[in-house]
C-alpha atoms as an extended CHARMM CRD file, in Angstrom:
* protein
*
       108  EXT
         1         1  MET       CA              0.0000000000        0.0000000000        0.0000000000  PROA      1               0.0000000000
         2         2  LYS       CA              2.9570000000        2.3280000000       -0.4900000000  PROA      2               0.0000000000
         3         3  ASP       CA              2.7280000000        4.9440000000       -3.2120000000  PROA      3               0.0000000000
         4         4  GLU       CA              2.9180000000        8.7470000000       -3.0840000000  PROA      4               0.0000000000
         5         5  ALA       CA              0.6330000000        8.8400000000       -0.0620000000  PROA      5               0.0000000000
         6         6  ILE       CA              1.8250000000        9.5710000000        3.4490000000  PROA      6               0.0000000000
         7         7  ASN       CA              0.5970000000        6.5850000000        5.4370000000  PROA      7               0.0000000000
         8         8  MET       CA             -0.7320000000        7.2340000000        8.9220000000  PROA      8               0.0000000000
         9         9  VAL       CA             -1.4400000000        3.8690000000       10.5990000000  PROA      9               0.0000000000
        10        10  PHE       CA             -3.6680000000        3.0790000000       13.5780000000  PROA      10              0.0000000000
        11        11  VAL       CA             -3.6420000000       -0.4740000000       14.9660000000  PROA      11              0.0000000000
        12        12  GLY       CA             -6.2380000000       -1.5370000000       17.5180000000  PROA      12              0.0000000000
        13        13  ARG       CA             -9.7690000000       -2.7620000000       18.0640000000  PROA      13              0.0000000000
        14        14  VAL       CA            -11.8480000000       -0.0030000000       16.5330000000  PROA      14              0.0000000000
        15        15  ASN       CA            -14.9060000000       -0.6940000000       18.6780000000  PROA      15              0.0000000000
        16        16  GLU       CA            -13.0720000000        0.0240000000       21.9570000000  PROA      16              0.0000000000
        17        17  PRO       CA            -13.1110000000        3.7480000000       22.8100000000  PROA      17              0.0000000000
        18        18  ARG       CA             -9.9950000000        3.3520000000       25.0030000000  PROA      18              0.0000000000
        19        19  LYS       CA             -7.9650000000        2.4710000000       21.8960000000  PROA      19              0.0000000000
        20        20  GLY       CA             -8.4610000000        6.0570000000       20.7290000000  PROA      20              0.0000000000
        21        21  LEU       CA             -9.8270000000        5.7530000000       17.1860000000  PROA      21              0.0000000000
        22        22  ARG       CA            -11.7590000000        8.9970000000       17.7180000000  PROA      22              0.0000000000
        23        23  TYR       CA             -8.5000000000       10.8030000000       18.4850000000  PROA      23              0.0000000000
        24        24  ALA       CA             -6.8260000000        9.2480000000       15.4490000000  PROA      24              0.0000000000
        25        25  LEU       CA             -9.6910000000       10.4730000000       13.2580000000  PROA      25              0.0000000000
        26        26  GLY       CA             -9.4440000000       13.9460000000       14.7860000000  PROA      26              0.0000000000
        27        27  ALA       CA             -5.7070000000       14.1470000000       14.1620000000  PROA      27              0.0000000000
        28        28  TYR       CA             -6.1780000000       12.8620000000       10.6230000000  PROA      28              0.0000000000
        29        29  SER       CA             -8.8490000000       15.4390000000        9.8180000000  PROA      29              0.0000000000
        30        30  LEU       CA             -6.6070000000       18.2930000000       11.0210000000  PROA      30              0.0000000000
        31        31  LEU       CA             -3.5190000000       17.0970000000        9.1560000000  PROA      31              0.0000000000
        32        32  LYS       CA             -5.4250000000       16.2540000000        5.9590000000  PROA      32              0.0000000000
        33        33  TRP       CA             -5.9340000000       19.9750000000        5.2280000000  PROA      33              0.0000000000
        34        34  GLU       CA             -2.1920000000       20.5970000000        5.3030000000  PROA      34              0.0000000000
        35        35  TYR       CA             -1.1690000000       17.3100000000        3.6460000000  PROA      35              0.0000000000
        36        36  PRO       CA             -3.7760000000       16.2690000000        1.0430000000  PROA      36              0.0000000000
        37        37  ASN       CA             -1.8210000000       13.0950000000        0.1830000000  PROA      37              0.0000000000
        38        38  LEU       CA             -2.1770000000       11.8470000000        3.7740000000  PROA      38              0.0000000000
        39        39  ARG       CA             -3.9480000000        8.4980000000        4.1580000000  PROA      39              0.0000000000
        40        40  LEU       CA             -5.2740000000        6.9660000000        7.3910000000  PROA      40              0.0000000000
        41        41  ILE       CA             -5.0680000000        3.1690000000        7.4730000000  PROA      41              0.0000000000
        42        42  VAL       CA             -6.9940000000        1.5560000000       10.3300000000  PROA      42              0.0000000000
        43        43  VAL       CA             -5.9530000000       -2.0100000000       11.1620000000  PROA      43              0.0000000000
        44        44  GLY       CA             -8.0210000000       -3.9740000000       13.6550000000  PROA      44              0.0000000000
        45        45  GLY       CA            -11.2370000000       -5.8010000000       14.2830000000  PROA      45              0.0000000000
        46        46  GLY       CA            -14.5980000000       -4.4540000000       15.3090000000  PROA      46              0.0000000000
        47        47  VAL       CA            -17.0030000000       -1.8620000000       13.9890000000  PROA      47              0.0000000000
        48        48  PRO       CA            -16.3870000000        1.8320000000       14.7130000000  PROA      48              0.0000000000
        49        49  ASP       CA            -18.7070000000        3.2930000000       17.3340000000  PROA      49              0.0000000000
        50        50  ARG       CA            -21.3580000000        5.9030000000       16.6430000000  PROA      50              0.0000000000
        51        51  GLU       CA            -19.0900000000        8.7890000000       17.6610000000  PROA      51              0.0000000000
        52        52  SER       CA            -16.3810000000        7.6790000000       15.2180000000  PROA      52              0.0000000000
        53        53  TYR       CA            -18.9410000000        7.5250000000       12.4020000000  PROA      53              0.0000000000
        54        54  ARG       CA            -20.1620000000       11.0090000000       13.3820000000  PROA      54              0.0000000000
        55        55  ILE       CA            -16.6110000000       12.3930000000       13.1990000000  PROA      55              0.0000000000
        56        56  MET       CA            -16.0280000000       10.7830000000        9.7990000000  PROA      56              0.0000000000
        57        57  GLY       CA            -19.3180000000       12.1450000000        8.4620000000  PROA      57              0.0000000000
        58        58  GLU       CA            -18.9760000000       15.6850000000        9.7980000000  PROA      58              0.0000000000
        59        59  ARG       CA            -15.4040000000       16.0210000000        8.5740000000  PROA      59              0.0000000000
        60        60  SER       CA            -15.9500000000       14.2250000000        5.2410000000  PROA      60              0.0000000000
        61        61  LEU       CA            -13.3850000000       11.5300000000        6.0210000000  PROA      61              0.0000000000
        62        62  ASP       CA            -14.5720000000        9.1740000000        3.3090000000  PROA      62              0.0000000000
        63        63  ASP       CA            -11.0450000000        8.1020000000        2.3790000000  PROA      63              0.0000000000
        64        64  VAL       CA            -10.1560000000        6.3020000000        5.6330000000  PROA      64              0.0000000000
        65        65  VAL       CA             -8.9860000000        2.7650000000        4.7940000000  PROA      65              0.0000000000
        66        66  PHE       CA            -10.4070000000        0.1420000000        7.1750000000  PROA      66              0.0000000000
        67        67  VAL       CA             -8.3490000000       -3.0220000000        6.7210000000  PROA      67              0.0000000000
        68        68  GLY       CA            -10.0930000000       -5.0910000000        9.3960000000  PROA      68              0.0000000000
        69        69  PRO       CA             -8.4160000000       -7.7120000000       11.5540000000  PROA      69              0.0000000000
        70        70  VAL       CA             -5.0710000000       -9.1250000000       10.4200000000  PROA      70              0.0000000000
        71        71  LEU       CA             -2.8400000000      -11.9300000000       11.6380000000  PROA      71              0.0000000000
        72        72  ASP       CA              0.0290000000      -11.0510000000       13.9670000000  PROA      72              0.0000000000
        73        73  ASP       CA              2.5880000000      -11.9480000000       11.3070000000  PROA      73              0.0000000000
        74        74  GLU       CA              0.9840000000       -9.4170000000        8.9280000000  PROA      74              0.0000000000
        75        75  LEU       CA              1.3840000000       -6.4600000000       11.3160000000  PROA      75              0.0000000000
        76        76  PRO       CA              5.0840000000       -5.8010000000       10.5840000000  PROA      76              0.0000000000
        77        77  GLY       CA              4.1860000000       -4.9660000000        6.9800000000  PROA      77              0.0000000000
        78        78  PHE       CA              1.7760000000       -2.2540000000        8.1200000000  PROA      78              0.0000000000
        79        79  TYR       CA              4.2990000000       -0.8390000000       10.5860000000  PROA      79              0.0000000000
        80        80  GLN       CA              7.0390000000       -0.7880000000        7.9460000000  PROA      80              0.0000000000
        81        81  ASN       CA              4.8110000000        1.0500000000        5.4600000000  PROA      81              0.0000000000
        82        82  ALA       CA              3.7340000000        3.6200000000        8.0460000000  PROA      82              0.0000000000
        83        83  ASP       CA              5.1830000000        7.0930000000        7.7990000000  PROA      83              0.0000000000
        84        84  ILE       CA              3.2770000000        7.9580000000       10.9700000000  PROA      84              0.0000000000
        85        85  PHE       CA              2.1680000000        5.4410000000       13.5990000000  PROA      85              0.0000000000
        86        86  LEU       CA             -0.6880000000        6.5090000000       15.8620000000  PROA      86              0.0000000000
        87        87  ALA       CA             -1.1530000000        5.0520000000       19.3490000000  PROA      87              0.0000000000
        88        88  PRO       CA             -3.7580000000        7.3240000000       20.9620000000  PROA      88              0.0000000000
        89        89  ASN       CA             -4.6820000000        4.8150000000       23.6750000000  PROA      89              0.0000000000
        90        90  THR       CA             -6.6090000000        6.3680000000       26.5270000000  PROA      90              0.0000000000
        91        91  GLY       CA             -6.2550000000        3.3070000000       28.7630000000  PROA      91              0.0000000000
        92        92  LYS       CA             -3.2000000000        2.2120000000       30.6940000000  PROA      92              0.0000000000
        93        93  GLU       CA             -1.8650000000       -0.3250000000       28.2250000000  PROA      93              0.0000000000
        94        94  SER       CA             -0.1020000000        0.2970000000       24.9490000000  PROA      94              0.0000000000
        95        95  PHE       CA              0.9500000000       -3.1090000000       23.6770000000  PROA      95              0.0000000000
        96        96  GLY       CA              0.9120000000       -1.7880000000       20.1160000000  PROA      96              0.0000000000
        97        97  LEU       CA              3.8920000000        0.4250000000       20.8490000000  PROA      97              0.0000000000
        98        98  SER       CA              6.0820000000       -2.5050000000       21.8310000000  PROA      98              0.0000000000
        99        99  SER       CA              5.0030000000       -4.3570000000       18.6850000000  PROA      99              0.0000000000
       100       100  SER       CA              5.7830000000       -1.4120000000       16.4340000000  PROA      100             0.0000000000
       101       101  LYS       CA              9.2440000000       -0.9100000000       17.9600000000  PROA      101             0.0000000000
       102       102  ARG       CA             10.2900000000       -4.3970000000       16.8680000000  PROA      102             0.0000000000
       103       103  CYS       CA              9.8000000000       -3.4750000000       13.2190000000  PROA      103             0.0000000000
       104       104  PRO       CA             12.6400000000       -1.7810000000       11.4010000000  PROA      104             0.0000000000
       105       105  HSD       CA             11.5600000000        1.3660000000        9.6260000000  PROA      105             0.0000000000
       106       106  PRO       CA             13.5270000000        2.4770000000        6.5770000000  PROA      106             0.0000000000
       107       107  HSD       CA             14.7550000000        6.0470000000        6.7190000000  PROA      107             0.0000000000
       108       108  ARG       CA             12.9830000000        8.2140000000        4.1750000000  PROA      108             0.0000000000
């Protein structure tokens, strides 16, 4: 999924508010004005909650890519293709950060 787009990647269960999808969508909508080639890729199971759908509708975020759940061995590919990795967890755990740190990221 790498082309001229700037990939912003969120990994987490999208139906759990503590994972912070709403915050990821908010950040994306602000940055999208400045960087029109920005793309938000959402990796994880579940269905976005009502508030997330409201944010996407109000801010015309119809280009968000929802990948759905992936196998653990597929995650490194998403991390490696990410220019920006979002981890807006509002809970006390952030297991995604430790997973993303294990993946080498090429310098661009």
